[in-house]
Amino acid sequence: MTGVTLKKVKKSYGNVEVLHGVDLDINPGEFVVFVGPSGCGKSTLLRMIAGLEEISGGEIAIDGQVVNQIPPSKRGIAMVFQTYALYPHMSVYDNMAFGMRIAKESREEIDRRVRAAAEMLQITPYLDRLPKALSGGQRQRVAIGRAICRDPKVFLFDEPLSNLDAALRVATRIEIAKLNSKMSETTMIYVTHDQVEAMTLADRIVVLSGGYIEQVGPPLELYERPANLFVAQFIGSPAMNIMPAKITRTGETTEIELKDGKRLEIPVKTPEGDMGKSASFGVRPEDVREAEDGEDFLFEGKVSIIEALGEVTLIYIEGELIDEDPIIVKLPGIHEGRPGDTMRFAADPEKRHLFDEKGHSYLYR
């Protein structure tokens, strides 16, 4: 099995540095997903690992060997692109066999690998067809099959589902998850801006923003224990509600005051020196519930919009707790509330998040 190590990796275009000394260890056989907004550097980082972008500084090692000066064809990697990159005049079989023929593999070995990959991806009936006769999902499976045939040390996926419609994205995502389970000893690095893909596929997620790593960890860790405000609002849909607050008591547990004067207990430790400082209180829409009669509520406000989605209902609350955006509450099932109603909501203390004035979570201080 093969690991990938990045040490102080930098990338500049002219005088503009777009990746700022990235450090990362990817374990052998691990499925790691790079996620972040457009322009954060995730695809650039992947292309540097592949050898398609020159490294401006630092080192990239694959299987313990520094590959900065090694060409892509010698790195033992295979890459799957969002555009499929299939030869339109070649059959599916010939597309999958092309790289092995260039490498002068034997005809028997080529046939064995193509048919094994086709069976794994359930595309055997399409081996004689041209790419134009396939659906988008089938073409992407052919592209993945071509990569499998190369028997790589590391798989690289660059937003492979972004050109598919919603239904095909789900189906192909499931195929990639199955592929990962069948090839559990192969290291896979996957780039996406879609957090659902990241949460469902990854062993670990690397969240990037502005060329920096914001947090690395298993999906549920990033969801339940975000390191900062960026991760808190990037992971999860709808995004975490963030409200300005002031710390009114420090210690093993913390008391804060919201803009409307409401005081809340947060089960996190804060230093004595943070008394009176500004902070940000966060709670996820799905961690909020309608308060019961007589229950100490978290906040109240007037309903502005209700979106009934069947399995869940999104309720948008207006009030003075947030400067601009409404508070979003995500309740299970169908809710009978109406715009204009005043509602009260509660959240269990362990579901409450607190960030310091620089946006860092108190859980990691």
Coordinates of C-alpha atoms in Angstrom, one line a residue:
M1 CA 0.0 0.0 0.0
T2 CA 1.1 3.5 -0.8
G3 CA 0.9 6.7 1.2
V4 CA 1.3 10.3 0.1
T5 CA 3.1 13.0 2.1
L6 CA 3.1 16.8 1.5
K7 CA 5.7 19.0 3.2
K8 CA 5.4 22.8 3.1
V9 CA 4.0 22.6 -0.4
K10 CA 3.6 25.9 -2.1
K11 CA 2.2 27.1 -5.4
S12 CA 2.6 30.5 -6.9
Y13 CA 1.5 32.1 -10.2
G14 CA 3.8 35.0 -10.8
N15 CA 3.8 37.0 -7.5
V16 CA 0.6 35.5 -6.3
E17 CA 0.9 32.5 -3.9
V18 CA -2.2 30.3 -4.0
L19 CA -1.1 27.5 -1.8
H20 CA 0.7 28.5 1.4
G21 CA 3.0 25.7 2.8
V22 CA 0.6 22.8 2.9
D23 CA 1.5 19.9 5.3
L24 CA -0.5 16.7 5.0
D25 CA 0.1 12.9 5.5
I26 CA -2.3 10.6 3.6
N27 CA -2.1 7.1 5.0
P28 CA -1.8 4.0 2.7
G29 CA -5.2 2.8 1.6
E30 CA -7.0 5.9 2.8
F31 CA -9.8 7.7 1.0
V32 CA -9.1 11.4 1.5
V33 CA -11.4 14.2 0.1
F34 CA -10.2 17.8 -0.5
V35 CA -13.2 20.1 -0.2
G36 CA -13.6 23.8 -0.2
P37 CA -15.1 26.7 -2.2
S38 CA -14.0 27.6 -5.7
G39 CA -10.5 29.0 -5.8
C40 CA -9.4 27.5 -2.5
G41 CA -6.6 25.5 -4.2
K42 CA -8.0 22.0 -4.0
S43 CA -7.7 21.1 -7.7
T44 CA -4.3 22.8 -7.9
L45 CA -3.1 20.6 -5.0
L46 CA -4.4 17.5 -6.7
R47 CA -2.7 18.4 -10.0
M48 CA 0.6 19.0 -8.2
I49 CA 0.4 15.5 -6.7
A50 CA -0.3 14.2 -10.2
G51 CA 2.6 16.1 -11.7
L52 CA 0.4 18.2 -13.9
E53 CA 1.3 21.4 -12.1
E54 CA 4.9 22.4 -11.1
I55 CA 5.6 22.8 -7.4
S56 CA 6.8 26.2 -6.3
G57 CA 8.1 25.0 -3.0
G58 CA 8.1 22.1 -0.6
E59 CA 8.1 18.3 -1.3
I60 CA 5.6 15.7 -2.4
A61 CA 6.4 12.1 -1.7
I62 CA 4.6 9.0 -3.0
D63 CA 5.4 5.7 -1.3
G64 CA 8.3 7.5 0.5
Q65 CA 9.9 8.7 -2.7
V66 CA 10.0 12.5 -3.4
V67 CA 8.4 13.0 -6.8
N68 CA 9.0 16.7 -7.4
Q69 CA 11.1 16.1 -10.5
I70 CA 9.4 12.8 -11.6
P71 CA 7.1 13.0 -14.6
P72 CA 3.4 12.1 -14.2
S73 CA 3.8 8.8 -16.1
K74 CA 6.4 7.6 -13.6
R75 CA 4.5 8.5 -10.4
G76 CA 2.3 5.4 -10.2
I77 CA -0.9 7.5 -10.2
A78 CA -4.1 7.4 -12.3
M79 CA -6.4 10.4 -12.6
V80 CA -10.1 10.7 -13.3
F81 CA -11.3 14.0 -14.7
Q82 CA -14.7 15.6 -14.6
T83 CA -14.7 15.7 -18.5
Y84 CA -14.2 11.9 -18.9
A85 CA -11.4 12.5 -21.5
L86 CA -12.4 9.5 -23.6
Y87 CA -11.3 9.1 -27.2
P88 CA -14.6 9.5 -29.2
H89 CA -13.5 7.3 -32.1
M90 CA -12.4 4.3 -29.9
S91 CA -14.7 1.7 -28.3
V92 CA -15.0 1.4 -24.6
Y93 CA -12.6 -1.5 -24.7
D94 CA -10.0 0.4 -26.6
N95 CA -10.3 3.4 -24.4
M96 CA -9.7 1.3 -21.3
A97 CA -6.8 -0.6 -23.0
F98 CA -5.1 2.5 -24.5
G99 CA -2.7 3.2 -21.7
M100 CA -1.6 -0.4 -21.3
R101 CA -0.9 -0.6 -25.1
I102 CA 1.3 2.5 -24.9
A103 CA 3.1 0.7 -22.0
K104 CA 3.5 -2.4 -24.3
E105 CA 1.7 -4.8 -21.9
S106 CA 0.9 -8.2 -23.4
R107 CA -2.4 -8.7 -25.2
E108 CA -3.4 -11.3 -22.6
E109 CA -2.7 -9.0 -19.7
I110 CA -4.5 -6.1 -21.3
D111 CA -7.6 -8.3 -21.9
R112 CA -7.5 -9.6 -18.4
R113 CA -7.3 -6.1 -16.8
V114 CA -10.0 -4.6 -19.1
R115 CA -12.5 -7.4 -18.4
A116 CA -11.8 -7.4 -14.7
A117 CA -12.3 -3.6 -14.4
A118 CA -15.4 -3.8 -16.6
E119 CA -16.9 -6.5 -14.5
M120 CA -16.1 -4.5 -11.3
L121 CA -17.9 -1.4 -12.7
Q122 CA -20.7 -3.4 -14.4
I123 CA -19.9 -2.0 -17.9
T124 CA -19.1 -5.3 -19.6
P125 CA -22.1 -5.1 -22.0
Y126 CA -20.8 -1.7 -23.3
L127 CA -17.2 -2.8 -24.2
D128 CA -17.9 -2.7 -28.0
R129 CA -19.8 0.7 -27.9
L130 CA -18.4 4.1 -28.7
P131 CA -18.5 6.8 -25.9
K132 CA -21.3 8.7 -27.7
A133 CA -23.6 5.7 -27.2
L134 CA -23.3 5.9 -23.4
S135 CA -24.9 8.0 -20.8
G136 CA -22.9 10.5 -18.7
G137 CA -22.7 8.1 -15.8
Q138 CA -21.6 5.2 -18.0
R139 CA -18.9 7.4 -19.6
Q140 CA -17.6 8.3 -16.1
R141 CA -17.5 4.6 -15.2
V142 CA -15.4 4.0 -18.3
A143 CA -13.0 6.7 -17.3
I144 CA -12.7 5.1 -13.8
G145 CA -12.3 1.7 -15.5
R146 CA -9.4 3.1 -17.6
A147 CA -7.8 4.3 -14.4
I148 CA -8.2 0.9 -12.7
C149 CA -6.6 -0.8 -15.7
R150 CA -3.4 1.1 -15.0
D151 CA -3.1 -0.6 -11.6
P152 CA -2.0 2.6 -9.9
K153 CA -0.6 3.1 -6.5
V154 CA -2.8 6.2 -6.0
F155 CA -6.1 7.2 -7.6
L156 CA -6.8 10.9 -8.1
F157 CA -10.4 12.1 -8.7
D158 CA -10.9 15.7 -9.9
E159 CA -14.6 16.6 -9.3
P160 CA -15.6 13.5 -11.3
L161 CA -19.4 14.0 -10.7
S162 CA -19.8 17.7 -11.4
N163 CA -21.0 17.2 -15.0
L164 CA -23.7 14.7 -14.0
D165 CA -27.3 15.4 -13.2
A166 CA -28.6 14.9 -9.6
A167 CA -29.8 11.3 -10.0
L168 CA -26.6 10.2 -11.8
R169 CA -24.4 11.9 -9.2
V170 CA -26.0 9.8 -6.5
A171 CA -25.7 6.6 -8.6
T172 CA -22.1 7.2 -9.5
R173 CA -21.2 8.2 -6.0
I174 CA -22.4 4.8 -4.8
E175 CA -20.3 3.2 -7.5
I176 CA -17.2 5.0 -6.3
A177 CA -18.0 3.9 -2.7
K178 CA -18.2 0.3 -3.9
L179 CA -15.0 0.7 -5.8
N180 CA -13.3 1.9 -2.7
S181 CA -14.5 -1.1 -0.7
K182 CA -13.2 -3.5 -3.4
M183 CA -9.9 -1.7 -3.7
S184 CA -9.4 -1.0 0.0
E185 CA -5.6 -1.2 -0.3
T186 CA -5.4 1.6 -2.9
T187 CA -5.0 5.2 -1.8
M188 CA -7.6 7.5 -3.2
I189 CA -7.6 11.3 -3.2
Y190 CA -10.8 13.0 -4.3
V191 CA -11.6 16.7 -5.0
T192 CA -15.1 18.1 -4.8
H193 CA -17.0 21.3 -3.8
D194 CA -19.9 19.1 -2.8
Q195 CA -19.9 18.4 0.9
V196 CA -22.4 15.5 0.5
E197 CA -19.8 13.7 -1.6
A198 CA -17.1 14.5 1.0
M199 CA -19.2 13.4 4.0
T200 CA -20.3 10.1 2.4
L201 CA -17.1 9.0 0.7
A202 CA -14.2 10.1 2.9
D203 CA -12.2 8.4 5.6
R204 CA -10.9 11.9 6.3
I205 CA -11.8 15.3 4.9
V206 CA -9.3 18.1 4.2
V207 CA -11.1 21.5 4.3
L208 CA -9.3 24.2 2.3
S209 CA -9.8 27.9 2.1
G210 CA -7.7 30.6 0.5
G211 CA -4.8 28.1 0.0
Y212 CA -4.7 27.0 3.6
I213 CA -5.9 23.9 5.4
E214 CA -8.6 24.8 7.8
Q215 CA -9.2 21.4 9.4
V216 CA -8.4 17.7 8.7
G217 CA -10.4 14.9 10.2
P218 CA -13.1 12.2 9.8
P219 CA -16.4 13.6 8.4
L220 CA -18.4 13.4 11.7
E221 CA -15.6 15.1 13.6
L222 CA -15.7 18.1 11.3
Y223 CA -19.5 18.2 11.5
E224 CA -19.7 17.8 15.3
R225 CA -16.5 19.6 16.3
P226 CA -15.6 22.3 13.7
A227 CA -12.3 24.0 14.4
N228 CA -13.4 27.4 13.3
L229 CA -16.3 29.5 11.9
F230 CA -15.3 28.7 8.3
V231 CA -15.6 24.9 8.8
A232 CA -18.7 25.3 10.9
Q233 CA -20.5 27.1 8.1
F234 CA -19.0 25.2 5.2
I235 CA -19.8 21.7 6.5
G236 CA -23.5 21.1 6.9
S237 CA -26.6 22.2 4.9
P238 CA -28.2 24.5 5.7
A239 CA -25.1 26.1 7.3
M240 CA -24.7 26.5 11.0
N241 CA -26.5 29.5 12.5
I242 CA -24.0 32.0 13.9
M243 CA -25.0 34.7 16.3
P244 CA -22.9 37.4 17.9
A245 CA -22.5 37.1 21.7
K246 CA -20.5 38.3 24.7
I247 CA -18.9 36.1 27.3
T248 CA -20.4 36.9 30.7
R249 CA -18.9 34.0 32.8
T250 CA -15.8 31.9 32.2
G251 CA -14.6 28.7 33.7
E252 CA -15.3 25.0 33.2
T253 CA -18.6 26.0 31.7
T254 CA -19.3 29.3 30.0
E255 CA -22.2 31.8 30.1
I256 CA -22.8 34.0 27.1
E257 CA -25.2 36.8 26.4
L258 CA -26.9 37.2 23.0
K259 CA -27.9 40.5 21.4
D260 CA -31.4 40.3 22.8
G261 CA -30.1 40.0 26.3
K262 CA -30.8 36.2 26.6
R263 CA -28.2 34.4 28.6
L264 CA -27.1 30.8 27.7
E265 CA -24.9 28.1 29.3
I266 CA -22.3 26.5 27.0
P267 CA -20.5 23.4 28.1
V268 CA -17.0 24.5 27.1
K269 CA -14.1 25.8 29.1
T270 CA -13.0 29.4 28.6
P271 CA -10.0 31.2 30.2
E272 CA -10.6 33.9 32.8
G273 CA -9.0 36.5 30.5
D274 CA -11.8 36.1 28.0
M275 CA -14.4 37.5 30.4
G276 CA -16.4 40.2 28.6
K277 CA -14.9 39.5 25.2
S278 CA -16.9 39.2 22.0
A279 CA -17.7 35.7 20.8
S280 CA -19.8 33.8 18.2
F281 CA -22.5 31.4 19.3
G282 CA -23.4 28.6 16.8
V283 CA -26.1 26.0 16.5
R284 CA -26.9 23.8 13.5
P285 CA -30.5 24.1 12.1
E286 CA -31.1 20.4 12.6
D287 CA -30.0 20.6 16.3
V288 CA -32.8 23.1 17.0
R289 CA -36.3 22.0 18.1
E290 CA -39.5 23.7 18.9
A291 CA -39.5 24.6 22.6
E292 CA -42.1 22.9 24.8
D293 CA -44.4 24.9 27.0
G294 CA -42.5 26.1 30.1
E295 CA -39.1 25.0 28.7
D296 CA -36.2 27.4 28.9
F297 CA -35.9 28.4 25.3
L298 CA -32.9 29.3 23.2
F299 CA -34.4 32.0 21.1
E300 CA -37.7 33.2 19.7
G301 CA -38.7 35.1 16.6
K302 CA -41.2 35.6 13.9
V303 CA -41.5 33.1 11.0
S304 CA -40.7 34.8 7.7
I305 CA -40.7 31.8 5.3
I306 CA -41.6 28.1 5.6
E307 CA -40.2 25.5 3.1
A308 CA -42.0 22.2 3.4
L309 CA -39.7 19.5 1.8
G310 CA -41.7 16.5 2.9
E311 CA -39.1 14.7 5.0
V312 CA -38.1 18.0 6.7
T313 CA -39.4 21.5 7.0
L314 CA -37.1 24.6 6.9
I315 CA -38.3 27.5 9.0
Y316 CA -36.7 30.9 8.5
I317 CA -36.9 33.1 11.6
E318 CA -36.5 36.9 11.7
G319 CA -35.2 38.7 14.8
E320 CA -32.4 40.8 16.2
L321 CA -30.1 37.9 17.1
I322 CA -28.4 37.9 13.6
D323 CA -27.4 41.0 11.8
E324 CA -28.5 40.0 8.2
D325 CA -29.4 36.4 7.4
P326 CA -32.4 34.8 9.2
I327 CA -32.0 32.0 11.6
I328 CA -32.8 28.6 9.9
V329 CA -34.5 25.8 11.8
K330 CA -34.7 22.3 10.3
L331 CA -37.5 20.3 11.8
P332 CA -38.4 16.6 10.9
G333 CA -41.5 16.0 8.9
I334 CA -44.2 18.5 8.0
H335 CA -44.8 21.5 10.3
E336 CA -48.0 23.5 10.5
G337 CA -46.5 26.9 11.3
R338 CA -47.2 29.9 9.1
P339 CA -45.4 33.0 8.2
G340 CA -46.0 35.7 10.8
D341 CA -46.2 33.2 13.7
T342 CA -43.9 33.8 16.7
M343 CA -42.2 30.7 17.7
R344 CA -39.7 29.6 20.5
F345 CA -36.9 27.1 19.9
A346 CA -34.6 25.1 22.2
A347 CA -31.3 23.2 21.7
D348 CA -29.6 20.8 24.0
P349 CA -26.5 22.3 25.6
E350 CA -24.1 19.7 24.0
K351 CA -25.3 20.9 20.6
R352 CA -24.2 24.5 21.2
H353 CA -20.9 25.8 19.8
L354 CA -18.8 28.7 20.9
F355 CA -16.1 30.5 18.9
D356 CA -13.7 33.2 20.1
E357 CA -13.4 36.7 18.6
K358 CA -10.9 35.3 16.0
G359 CA -13.3 32.6 14.9
H360 CA -11.6 29.6 16.6
S361 CA -13.6 27.0 18.5
Y362 CA -13.1 26.9 22.2
L363 CA -13.2 23.1 22.0
Y364 CA -9.6 23.3 20.6
R365 CA -8.2 25.9 22.9

